[in-house]
Amino acid sequence: MTKNSNTSRHIVHSAQQWFLLILLISTATICAYLLDSFVSITSQAMVYVLAVVIASYTLGWVKSVLCAFAAVMALNFFFVSPRFTFQVHGSENFIAFVTMLVVALVINRLATGLRRETEVAHLNERRARRLQDLAIALANANTAHEVLILAQPALDAEFDGPCLLALNTENGELDTSSNVPTAIVDGLRCCMREARVLGPGTERWPGLDAWYLPLGEKGQICGAVCISSVAADDDNGREHARALCTILAQALWRVRLTSSMLAAQGEAQRQQLQAIFLAAISHDLRTPLAVVVGAASSLQMQREKLDLAEQDRLLASIVSEANYLTTVTENTLQLVRLSHASKLISDTSKHDWESMEEIVGAVLARVRERDPGRRIISKVSNNLPLVKVDPVLIAQLLSNLLDNALKYSDDKIDLTVDTVTDGPELQLRLLVEDRGPGIPEEEQLSIFEAYSRLDHNDQASQRGAGLGLAVCRAIALAHEGGLVLHQRAGGGSSFTLSLPVDTVQPQALGDA
Ligand code: ADP
């Protein structure tokens, strides 16, 4: 609101009040004139008293007094003999004037008080509504920054002077920008230390020109607020500022508690994972290790007594058990690593541009050593975009999916790599589909949990630690992608990995 529009509004309001004053006196005079031949001068005076009462109720005290004066003058001029003169008729006129003046002042005082109380009631109602709206908005804030974004405009809208809101850091220090005057920073620190309001109208530092309010109670202070250009007698405003600060402090405290609770939960999960990891080592690694040690020591001690076929069988079991140990160890370590450092790994900007054709080619070359029947049929689209991924992790994800497909199915396995559009975004899609027993719909989410396994009633599939899919999902999430499982039409499982594709591609692989 500009200063000019304020001034013009004030002029219009004042003109309206003068107009009302003139209208009241004129109407009273006309009424008294019309009643002239029917009533006495006392009743005519009452008509003027009525005009004074109305003026006192609606106008300010100066105009009310002027109205009382004008009423006495008009009564005297028009109706008291000698008429149409201002000749004062002794004490009668004086008493009339004093009476009207007292009536005007008393009514004006009562009306002003009533008006002020009404205004305060309306102001309090508006403030209470705004506090409620702020509390509702703050309930959705999840970070201290979001609370600040809501709080600053709310404070600015409530108070005329500039408002400063500062939060304290983890070590209790106030987080203010360097251009905040030292006096204000000192005030904020002082109110936080004392956990009480300082400034005009309070018992502490009443000589200051701003209120300093702490955000929270002693021992739970999250910051402080400075509201400038305030009046000492504005008790209502100060109470409102305190209420606002209480709501902000509650929101900030809730946000802090939630984040420390999540951190504690994360820590608990990490510890749980470590415990599971240890349990896995003792359970899943012991048996294959025992087989390796048994077969190796048989070969070492009794090689001469064993025929060639038996030696080959023992060697094959050592290789198979060692491979199994490698897979389980790889998956377990990867899961622990990913859950420890998911933030670090998910920073895809640190990854290099990679060609999915090359990753898939390398994985197929390795996995096909375990696929003598050449069951995997791959369809890789031409001209696939480059993706920013960790090639080792993506290779591990793909070989886990292909190994599972080989392990849990006997028929052909389809591996498809292509691109799809998801709304405006381009995604690289990798599909592994088999014709195995599939995974029941109710298990399709929980199967991605670590150590989650299904009983397929099939000896070959009894082997496994239940870590492969958990690792796959963790790798997909670490690349901001997704891994979903569907029942394949016609029977079997269908795993889909989708990875985001950067629209800005390097010119050629050499640039990457
Ligand atoms: P593992 O295979 O080592 O047990 P995974 O996490 O890779 O661990 O798989 C978890 C479980 O999901 C497996 O035990 C198996 O029951 C089921 N599963 C995984 N892949 C398939 C598949 N392609 N077809 C059927 N079941 C599967």
Coordinates of N, CA and C in Angstrom, one line a residue, residues 232-446:
A232 N 5.8 -0.3 22.8 CA 5.8 -1.0 24.1 C 4.4 -1.3 24.6
D233 N 3.4 -0.5 24.2 CA 2.0 -0.8 24.7 C 1.3 -1.8 23.8
D234 N 1.9 -2.3 22.8 CA 1.2 -3.3 21.9 C 1.3 -4.7 22.5
D235 N 0.6 -4.9 23.7 CA 0.6 -6.2 24.3 C 0.1 -7.3 23.5
N236 N -1.0 -6.9 22.7 CA -1.6 -7.9 21.8 C -0.7 -8.4 20.8
G237 N 0.0 -7.4 20.2 CA 1.0 -7.8 19.1 C 2.1 -8.7 19.7
R238 N 2.6 -8.4 20.9 CA 3.6 -9.2 21.5 C 3.1 -10.6 21.8
E239 N 1.9 -10.7 22.3 CA 1.4 -12.0 22.5 C 1.2 -12.8 21.2
H240 N 0.8 -12.1 20.2 CA 0.6 -12.8 18.9 C 2.0 -13.2 18.4
A241 N 3.0 -12.4 18.5 CA 4.4 -12.8 18.1 C 4.8 -14.0 18.9
R242 N 4.5 -14.1 20.1 CA 4.9 -15.2 21.0 C 4.2 -16.5 20.5
A243 N 2.9 -16.3 20.2 CA 2.1 -17.5 19.7 C 2.7 -18.0 18.4
L244 N 3.1 -17.0 17.5 CA 3.7 -17.4 16.2 C 5.0 -18.2 16.4
C245 N 5.8 -17.6 17.3 CA 7.1 -18.3 17.6 C 6.9 -19.7 18.2
T246 N 5.9 -19.8 19.0 CA 5.6 -21.2 19.6 C 5.3 -22.2 18.5
I247 N 4.5 -21.7 17.5 CA 4.1 -22.6 16.4 C 5.3 -23.0 15.6
L248 N 6.1 -21.9 15.3 CA 7.4 -22.2 14.5 C 8.3 -23.1 15.2
A249 N 8.5 -22.9 16.6 CA 9.4 -23.7 17.3 C 8.9 -25.2 17.3
Q250 N 7.6 -25.4 17.5 CA 7.1 -26.7 17.5 C 7.4 -27.4 16.1
A251 N 7.2 -26.7 15.0 CA 7.4 -27.2 13.7 C 8.9 -27.6 13.6
L252 N 9.8 -26.7 14.0 CA 11.2 -26.9 13.9 C 11.7 -28.1 14.7
W253 N 11.1 -28.1 15.9 CA 11.5 -29.2 16.8 C 11.0 -30.6 16.2
R254 N 9.8 -30.6 15.7 CA 9.3 -31.8 15.1 C 10.2 -32.3 13.9
V255 N 10.6 -31.3 13.1 CA 11.5 -31.6 11.9 C 12.8 -32.2 12.4
R256 N 13.3 -31.6 13.5 CA 14.6 -32.0 14.0 C 14.5 -33.4 14.6
L257 N 13.4 -33.6 15.3 CA 13.2 -35.0 15.9 C 13.1 -36.0 14.9
T258 N 12.3 -35.7 13.8 CA 12.0 -36.6 12.7 C 13.4 -37.0 12.1
S259 N 14.2 -36.0 11.8 CA 15.5 -36.3 11.1 C 16.4 -37.1 12.0
S260 N 16.4 -36.8 13.3 CA 17.3 -37.6 14.2 C 16.7 -39.0 14.4
M261 N 15.4 -39.1 14.3 CA 14.8 -40.4 14.4 C 15.1 -41.3 13.2
L262 N 15.0 -40.6 12.0 CA 15.4 -41.3 10.8 C 16.8 -41.8 10.8
A263 N 17.7 -40.9 11.3 CA 19.1 -41.2 11.4 C 19.3 -42.4 12.3
A264 N 18.6 -42.4 13.4 CA 18.7 -43.5 14.4 C 18.2 -44.8 13.7
Q265 N 17.1 -44.7 13.0 CA 16.5 -45.8 12.3 C 17.5 -46.4 11.3
G266 N 18.1 -45.5 10.5 CA 19.1 -45.9 9.5 C 20.3 -46.6 10.2
E267 N 20.7 -46.1 11.4 CA 21.8 -46.7 12.1 C 21.4 -48.1 12.6
A268 N 20.1 -48.2 13.1 CA 19.6 -49.5 13.5 C 19.6 -50.5 12.4
Q269 N 19.2 -50.0 11.2 CA 19.1 -50.8 10.0 C 20.5 -51.3 9.6
R270 N 21.4 -50.4 9.7 CA 22.8 -50.8 9.3 C 23.3 -51.8 10.3
Q271 N 23.0 -51.6 11.6 CA 23.5 -52.6 12.6 C 22.8 -53.9 12.3
Q272 N 21.5 -53.9 12.0 CA 20.8 -55.1 11.7 C 21.4 -55.8 10.5
L273 N 21.8 -55.0 9.5 CA 22.3 -55.6 8.3 C 23.7 -56.3 8.6
Q274 N 24.4 -55.6 9.5 CA 25.7 -56.2 9.8 C 25.5 -57.5 10.6
A275 N 24.5 -57.5 11.5 CA 24.2 -58.8 12.2 C 23.8 -59.9 11.2
I276 N 23.0 -59.5 10.2 CA 22.5 -60.5 9.2 C 23.7 -60.9 8.4
F277 N 24.6 -60.0 8.1 CA 25.8 -60.3 7.3 C 26.6 -61.4 8.1
L278 N 26.8 -61.2 9.4 CA 27.6 -62.1 10.1 C 26.9 -63.5 10.2
A279 N 25.5 -63.4 10.3 CA 24.8 -64.7 10.4 C 24.9 -65.4 9.0
A280 N 24.9 -64.6 7.9 CA 25.0 -65.2 6.6 C 26.3 -65.9 6.4
I281 N 27.4 -65.2 6.9 CA 28.7 -65.8 6.8 C 28.8 -67.1 7.5
S282 N 28.2 -67.1 8.7 CA 28.3 -68.4 9.4 C 27.4 -69.5 8.8
H283 N 26.3 -69.1 8.3 CA 25.3 -70.1 7.8 C 25.6 -70.5 6.4
D284 N 25.6 -69.5 5.5 CA 25.7 -69.7 4.0 C 27.1 -70.1 3.5
L285 N 28.1 -69.6 4.2 CA 29.4 -69.9 3.7 C 30.1 -71.2 4.3
R286 N 29.5 -71.6 5.5 CA 30.1 -72.7 6.2 C 30.1 -74.0 5.3
T287 N 28.8 -74.3 4.8 CA 28.6 -75.6 4.1 C 29.5 -75.6 2.9
P288 N 29.5 -74.7 2.0 CA 30.3 -74.8 0.8 C 31.8 -74.8 1.2
L289 N 32.2 -74.1 2.2 CA 33.6 -74.1 2.6 C 34.0 -75.5 3.1
A290 N 33.1 -76.2 3.8 CA 33.3 -77.5 4.3 C 33.5 -78.5 3.1
V291 N 32.6 -78.3 2.1 CA 32.7 -79.1 0.9 C 34.1 -78.9 0.2
V292 N 34.5 -77.6 0.1 CA 35.8 -77.3 -0.6 C 36.9 -77.9 0.2
V293 N 36.9 -77.7 1.5 CA 38.0 -78.2 2.3 C 38.0 -79.8 2.2
G294 N 36.8 -80.4 2.3 CA 36.7 -81.9 2.3 C 37.3 -82.4 0.9
A295 N 36.8 -81.8 -0.2 CA 37.2 -82.3 -1.5 C 38.7 -82.1 -1.7
A296 N 39.2 -80.9 -1.3 CA 40.6 -80.5 -1.5 C 41.5 -81.5 -0.7
S297 N 41.1 -81.7 0.5 CA 41.9 -82.6 1.4 C 41.9 -84.0 0.9
S298 N 40.7 -84.5 0.3 CA 40.7 -85.8 -0.3 C 41.7 -85.9 -1.4
L299 N 41.7 -84.9 -2.3 CA 42.6 -84.9 -3.4 C 44.0 -84.9 -3.0
Q300 N 44.3 -84.1 -1.9 CA 45.6 -83.9 -1.4 C 46.2 -85.2 -0.8
M301 N 45.3 -85.9 0.0 CA 45.8 -87.0 0.8 C 45.7 -88.4 0.0
Q302 N 44.6 -88.5 -0.8 CA 44.4 -89.8 -1.4 C 44.3 -89.8 -2.9
R303 N 45.1 -88.8 -3.5 CA 44.9 -88.7 -5.0 C 45.2 -90.0 -5.7
E304 N 46.3 -90.7 -5.2 CA 46.7 -92.0 -5.9 C 45.6 -93.0 -5.9
K305 N 44.9 -93.0 -4.7 CA 43.8 -94.1 -4.6 C 42.6 -93.8 -5.4
L306 N 42.4 -92.5 -5.8 CA 41.2 -92.1 -6.5 C 41.3 -92.3 -8.0
D307 N 40.3 -92.8 -8.7 CA 40.4 -92.9 -10.1 C 40.1 -91.5 -10.7
L308 N 40.4 -91.4 -12.0 CA 40.3 -90.0 -12.7 C 38.9 -89.4 -12.6
A309 N 37.9 -90.2 -12.8 CA 36.5 -89.7 -12.7 C 36.2 -89.1 -11.4
E310 N 36.6 -89.8 -10.3 CA 36.4 -89.3 -9.0 C 37.1 -88.0 -8.7
Q311 N 38.4 -88.0 -9.2 CA 39.2 -86.7 -9.1 C 38.5 -85.6 -9.8
D312 N 38.0 -85.9 -11.0 CA 37.3 -84.8 -11.8 C 36.0 -84.3 -11.0
R313 N 35.3 -85.3 -10.4 CA 34.1 -85.0 -9.6 C 34.4 -84.1 -8.5
L314 N 35.5 -84.4 -7.8 CA 35.9 -83.6 -6.6 C 36.4 -82.2 -7.1
L315 N 37.1 -82.1 -8.2 CA 37.6 -80.8 -8.7 C 36.4 -80.0 -9.1
A316 N 35.4 -80.7 -9.8 CA 34.2 -79.9 -10.2 C 33.4 -79.4 -9.0
S317 N 33.4 -80.2 -8.0 CA 32.6 -79.7 -6.8 C 33.4 -78.5 -6.1
I318 N 34.7 -78.6 -6.2 CA 35.5 -77.4 -5.6 C 35.2 -76.2 -6.4
V319 N 35.2 -76.3 -7.8 CA 35.0 -75.1 -8.6 C 33.6 -74.6 -8.4
S320 N 32.6 -75.5 -8.3 CA 31.2 -75.1 -8.2 C 31.0 -74.4 -6.8
E321 N 31.5 -75.0 -5.7 CA 31.4 -74.4 -4.4 C 32.1 -73.1 -4.3
A322 N 33.3 -73.0 -4.9 CA 34.0 -71.8 -4.9 C 33.3 -70.7 -5.6
N323 N 32.7 -71.0 -6.8 CA 31.8 -70.1 -7.6 C 30.7 -69.6 -6.7
Y324 N 30.0 -70.6 -6.0 CA 28.9 -70.2 -5.2 C 29.4 -69.2 -4.1
L325 N 30.5 -69.6 -3.5 CA 31.1 -68.7 -2.4 C 31.3 -67.3 -2.9
T326 N 31.9 -67.2 -4.1 CA 32.2 -65.9 -4.7 C 30.9 -65.1 -4.9
T327 N 29.8 -65.8 -5.5 CA 28.6 -65.1 -5.7 C 28.0 -64.5 -4.4
V328 N 27.9 -65.4 -3.4 CA 27.3 -65.0 -2.1 C 28.1 -63.9 -1.4
T329 N 29.5 -64.1 -1.5 CA 30.3 -63.0 -0.8 C 30.1 -61.7 -1.6
E330 N 30.2 -61.8 -2.9 CA 30.0 -60.6 -3.7 C 28.7 -59.9 -3.4
N331 N 27.6 -60.7 -3.4 CA 26.3 -60.1 -3.1 C 26.2 -59.5 -1.7
T332 N 26.7 -60.2 -0.7 CA 26.7 -59.8 0.6 C 27.5 -58.4 0.8
L333 N 28.7 -58.5 0.3 CA 29.5 -57.3 0.4 C 28.9 -56.1 -0.3
Q334 N 28.3 -56.4 -1.5 CA 27.7 -55.3 -2.3 C 26.5 -54.7 -1.5
L335 N 25.7 -55.6 -0.9 CA 24.5 -55.1 -0.2 C 24.9 -54.2 1.0
V336 N 25.9 -54.6 1.7 CA 26.4 -53.8 2.8 C 27.0 -52.5 2.3
R337 N 27.8 -52.6 1.2 CA 28.4 -51.4 0.7 C 27.3 -50.4 0.2
L338 N 26.3 -50.9 -0.5 CA 25.2 -50.1 -1.0 C 24.4 -49.4 0.1
S339 N 24.1 -50.2 1.1 CA 23.3 -49.6 2.2 C 24.1 -48.7 3.0
H340 N 25.4 -48.8 3.1 CA 26.2 -47.9 3.8 C 26.4 -46.6 3.1
A341 N 26.6 -46.7 1.8 CA 27.0 -45.5 1.0 C 26.0 -45.2 -0.1
S342 N 24.7 -45.4 0.1 CA 23.8 -45.3 -1.0 C 23.9 -43.9 -1.6
K343 N 24.1 -42.9 -0.7 CA 24.1 -41.5 -1.2 C 25.3 -41.3 -2.1
L344 N 26.4 -41.8 -1.7 CA 27.6 -41.6 -2.5 C 27.5 -42.3 -3.9
I345 N 26.9 -43.5 -3.9 CA 26.8 -44.2 -5.2 C 25.8 -43.6 -6.1
S346 N 24.7 -43.1 -5.4 CA 23.6 -42.6 -6.3 C 23.9 -41.3 -6.9
D347 N 25.1 -40.7 -6.6 CA 25.5 -39.5 -7.3 C 25.9 -39.8 -8.7
T348 N 24.9 -40.0 -9.6 CA 25.2 -40.5 -10.9 C 26.2 -39.5 -11.7
S349 N 26.3 -38.2 -11.2 CA 27.1 -37.3 -12.0 C 28.6 -37.8 -11.9
K350 N 28.9 -38.6 -10.9 CA 30.3 -39.1 -10.7 C 30.6 -40.3 -11.7
H351 N 29.5 -40.9 -12.3 CA 29.7 -42.0 -13.1 C 30.1 -41.6 -14.5
D352 N 30.8 -42.5 -15.2 CA 31.2 -42.2 -16.6 C 30.1 -42.6 -17.6
W353 N 30.2 -42.1 -18.8 CA 29.2 -42.5 -19.8 C 29.6 -44.0 -20.2
E354 N 28.6 -44.9 -20.2 CA 28.9 -46.3 -20.6 C 27.9 -46.7 -21.7
S355 N 28.4 -47.7 -22.4 CA 27.6 -48.3 -23.5 C 26.9 -49.6 -22.9
M356 N 25.6 -49.6 -23.0 CA 24.9 -50.8 -22.4 C 25.2 -52.0 -23.2
E357 N 25.4 -51.8 -24.6 CA 25.8 -53.0 -25.4 C 27.0 -53.7 -24.9
E358 N 28.0 -52.9 -24.5 CA 29.3 -53.4 -24.0 C 29.1 -54.1 -22.7
I359 N 28.3 -53.5 -21.8 CA 28.1 -54.1 -20.5 C 27.4 -55.5 -20.7
V360 N 26.3 -55.5 -21.5 CA 25.5 -56.7 -21.7 C 26.4 -57.8 -22.3
G361 N 27.2 -57.3 -23.3 CA 28.1 -58.3 -24.0 C 29.1 -59.0 -23.1
A362 N 29.6 -58.2 -22.2 CA 30.6 -58.7 -21.2 C 29.9 -59.7 -20.2
V363 N 28.7 -59.3 -19.8 CA 28.0 -60.2 -18.8 C 27.6 -61.5 -19.5
L364 N 27.1 -61.4 -20.8 CA 26.7 -62.6 -21.5 C 27.8 -63.6 -21.7
A365 N 29.0 -63.0 -22.0 CA 30.2 -63.8 -22.2 C 30.5 -64.6 -20.9
R366 N 30.3 -64.0 -19.8 CA 30.6 -64.7 -18.5 C 29.5 -65.7 -18.2
V367 N 28.3 -65.2 -18.3 CA 27.1 -66.1 -17.8 C 27.0 -67.3 -18.7
R368 N 27.3 -67.1 -20.0 CA 27.2 -68.3 -21.0 C 28.1 -69.4 -20.6
E369 N 29.1 -69.1 -19.8 CA 30.0 -70.3 -19.4 C 29.2 -71.2 -18.5
R370 N 28.1 -70.6 -17.9 CA 27.3 -71.5 -17.0 C 26.0 -71.9 -17.8
D371 N 25.9 -71.6 -19.1 CA 24.8 -71.8 -19.9 C 25.1 -72.7 -21.1
P372 N 25.5 -74.0 -20.8 CA 26.0 -74.8 -21.9 C 24.8 -75.0 -23.0
G373 N 23.6 -75.0 -22.6 CA 22.5 -75.2 -23.5 C 22.2 -73.9 -24.3
R374 N 22.9 -72.9 -24.2 CA 22.7 -71.6 -24.9 C 21.2 -71.2 -24.8
R375 N 20.7 -71.2 -23.6 CA 19.3 -70.8 -23.4 C 19.0 -69.3 -23.5
I376 N 20.0 -68.5 -23.2 CA 19.7 -67.1 -23.2 C 19.7 -66.5 -24.6
I377 N 18.6 -65.9 -25.0 CA 18.5 -65.3 -26.3 C 18.4 -63.8 -26.1
S378 N 19.4 -63.1 -26.6 CA 19.5 -61.6 -26.3 C 19.1 -60.8 -27.6
K379 N 18.3 -59.7 -27.3 CA 17.9 -58.8 -28.3 C 18.2 -57.4 -27.8
V380 N 19.3 -56.9 -28.4 CA 19.8 -55.5 -27.9 C 19.5 -54.6 -29.1
S381 N 18.7 -53.5 -28.8 CA 18.4 -52.6 -29.9 C 19.6 -51.9 -30.4
N382 N 19.6 -51.4 -31.7 CA 20.7 -50.6 -32.2 C 20.6 -49.2 -31.7
N383 N 21.7 -48.6 -31.7 CA 21.8 -47.1 -31.4 C 21.3 -46.8 -30.0
L384 N 21.6 -47.6 -29.0 CA 21.1 -47.3 -27.7 C 21.8 -46.1 -27.2
P385 N 21.2 -45.2 -26.4 CA 21.9 -44.1 -25.9 C 22.9 -44.5 -24.8
L386 N 23.9 -43.6 -24.6 CA 24.9 -43.9 -23.5 C 24.2 -43.6 -22.2
V387 N 24.6 -44.3 -21.2 CA 24.1 -44.1 -19.8 C 25.2 -43.8 -18.8
K388 N 24.9 -43.0 -17.8 CA 25.9 -42.7 -16.8 C 25.6 -43.8 -15.6
V389 N 26.4 -44.8 -15.7 CA 26.2 -45.9 -14.6 C 27.6 -46.4 -14.2
D390 N 27.5 -47.2 -13.1 CA 28.7 -47.9 -12.6 C 28.7 -49.2 -13.3
P391 N 29.6 -49.5 -14.3 CA 29.4 -50.7 -15.1 C 29.6 -52.0 -14.3
V392 N 30.4 -51.9 -13.2 CA 30.5 -53.2 -12.4 C 29.2 -53.5 -11.7
L393 N 28.6 -52.5 -11.2 CA 27.3 -52.8 -10.5 C 26.2 -53.2 -11.4
I394 N 26.1 -52.6 -12.6 CA 25.1 -53.0 -13.6 C 25.3 -54.4 -14.1
A395 N 26.6 -54.7 -14.2 CA 27.0 -56.1 -14.7 C 26.5 -57.1 -13.6
Q396 N 26.8 -56.7 -12.4 CA 26.4 -57.6 -11.3 C 24.9 -57.8 -11.2
L397 N 24.1 -56.7 -11.4 CA 22.7 -56.8 -11.4 C 22.2 -57.8 -12.5
L398 N 22.7 -57.5 -13.7 CA 22.3 -58.3 -14.9 C 22.7 -59.8 -14.7
S399 N 23.9 -60.1 -14.2 CA 24.3 -61.5 -14.0 C 23.5 -62.1 -12.9
N400 N 23.1 -61.4 -11.9 CA 22.2 -62.0 -10.8 C 20.9 -62.4 -11.5
L401 N 20.3 -61.5 -12.3 CA 19.0 -61.8 -12.9 C 19.1 -63.0 -13.9
L402 N 20.2 -63.0 -14.7 CA 20.3 -64.1 -15.6 C 20.6 -65.4 -14.9
D403 N 21.4 -65.4 -13.8 CA 21.7 -66.6 -13.0 C 20.5 -67.2 -12.4
N404 N 19.6 -66.3 -11.9 CA 18.4 -66.7 -11.3 C 17.5 -67.4 -12.4
A405 N 17.4 -66.8 -13.6 CA 16.6 -67.3 -14.6 C 17.1 -68.7 -15.0
L406 N 18.4 -68.8 -15.1 CA 19.0 -70.1 -15.4 C 18.7 -71.1 -14.3
K407 N 18.8 -70.7 -13.1 CA 18.6 -71.6 -11.9 C 17.2 -72.0 -11.8
Y408 N 16.2 -71.1 -12.0 CA 14.8 -71.4 -11.6 C 14.0 -71.8 -12.9
S409 N 14.6 -71.9 -14.1 CA 13.8 -72.3 -15.2 C 14.6 -73.2 -16.1
D410 N 13.9 -73.9 -17.0 CA 14.6 -74.9 -17.9 C 14.5 -74.5 -19.3
D411 N 13.6 -73.6 -19.6 CA 13.4 -73.2 -21.0 C 14.2 -72.0 -21.5
K412 N 13.9 -71.5 -22.6 CA 14.6 -70.3 -23.2 C 14.4 -69.1 -22.2
I413 N 15.4 -68.3 -22.2 CA 15.4 -67.0 -21.4 C 15.6 -65.9 -22.4
D414 N 14.7 -64.9 -22.3 CA 14.8 -63.7 -23.2 C 15.4 -62.5 -22.5
L415 N 16.5 -62.0 -23.1 CA 17.1 -60.8 -22.6 C 16.9 -59.7 -23.7
T416 N 16.1 -58.6 -23.3 CA 15.8 -57.6 -24.2 C 16.4 -56.3 -23.7
V417 N 17.1 -55.5 -24.5 CA 17.6 -54.2 -24.1 C 17.1 -53.2 -25.1
D418 N 16.3 -52.2 -24.7 CA 15.8 -51.2 -25.6 C 15.5 -49.9 -24.8
T419 N 14.9 -48.9 -25.5 CA 14.5 -47.7 -24.8 C 13.0 -47.5 -24.8
V420 N 12.5 -46.9 -23.8 CA 11.0 -46.6 -23.7 C 10.9 -45.1 -23.2
T421 N 9.7 -44.5 -23.5 CA 9.5 -43.2 -23.0 C 8.5 -43.3 -21.9
D422 N 8.9 -42.6 -20.8 CA 8.0 -42.5 -19.6 C 7.6 -41.1 -19.5
G423 N 6.4 -40.7 -20.0 CA 6.1 -39.2 -20.1 C 7.1 -38.5 -21.0
P424 N 7.7 -37.4 -20.4 CA 8.7 -36.7 -21.3 C 10.1 -37.4 -21.2
E425 N 10.2 -38.3 -20.3 CA 11.6 -38.9 -20.0 C 11.9 -40.1 -20.8
L426 N 13.1 -40.2 -21.3 CA 13.5 -41.4 -22.0 C 14.2 -42.4 -21.0
Q427 N 13.9 -43.6 -21.1 CA 14.5 -44.6 -20.2 C 15.1 -45.8 -20.9
L428 N 16.1 -46.3 -20.4 CA 16.7 -47.5 -21.0 C 16.1 -48.7 -20.2
R429 N 15.6 -49.6 -21.0 CA 14.9 -50.8 -20.4 C 15.7 -52.1 -20.6
L430 N 15.8 -52.8 -19.6 CA 16.5 -54.1 -19.7 C 15.5 -55.2 -19.1
L431 N 15.1 -56.1 -20.0 CA 14.1 -57.1 -19.6 C 14.7 -58.5 -19.5
V432 N 14.5 -59.2 -18.4 CA 15.0 -60.6 -18.3 C 13.7 -61.5 -18.1
E433 N 13.4 -62.3 -19.1 CA 12.1 -63.1 -19.0 C 12.4 -64.6 -19.1
D434 N 11.8 -65.3 -18.2 CA 12.0 -66.8 -18.3 C 10.7 -67.5 -18.2
R435 N 10.7 -68.8 -18.4 CA 9.5 -69.6 -18.4 C 9.5 -70.6 -17.2
G436 N 10.0 -70.1 -16.1 CA 10.1 -70.9 -14.8 C 8.8 -70.9 -14.1
P437 N 8.8 -71.3 -12.8 CA 7.6 -71.4 -12.0 C 7.0 -70.0 -11.7
G438 N 7.7 -68.9 -11.9 CA 7.3 -67.6 -11.6 C 7.2 -67.3 -10.1
I439 N 6.9 -66.1 -9.7 CA 6.8 -65.8 -8.3 C 5.4 -65.3 -8.0
P440 N 4.7 -65.9 -7.0 CA 3.4 -65.5 -6.7 C 3.2 -64.0 -6.5
E441 N 2.1 -63.5 -6.9 CA 1.9 -62.0 -6.9 C 2.1 -61.4 -5.5
E442 N 1.7 -62.2 -4.4 CA 1.8 -61.6 -3.1 C 3.3 -61.6 -2.6
E443 N 4.1 -62.3 -3.3 CA 5.6 -62.3 -2.9 C 6.4 -61.3 -3.8
Q444 N 5.7 -60.7 -4.8 CA 6.5 -60.0 -5.8 C 7.2 -58.7 -5.2
L445 N 6.8 -58.2 -4.1 CA 7.4 -57.1 -3.5 C 8.5 -57.5 -2.5
S446 N 8.0 -58.5 -1.6 CA 8.9 -58.9 -0.5 C 10.1 -59.7 -1.0

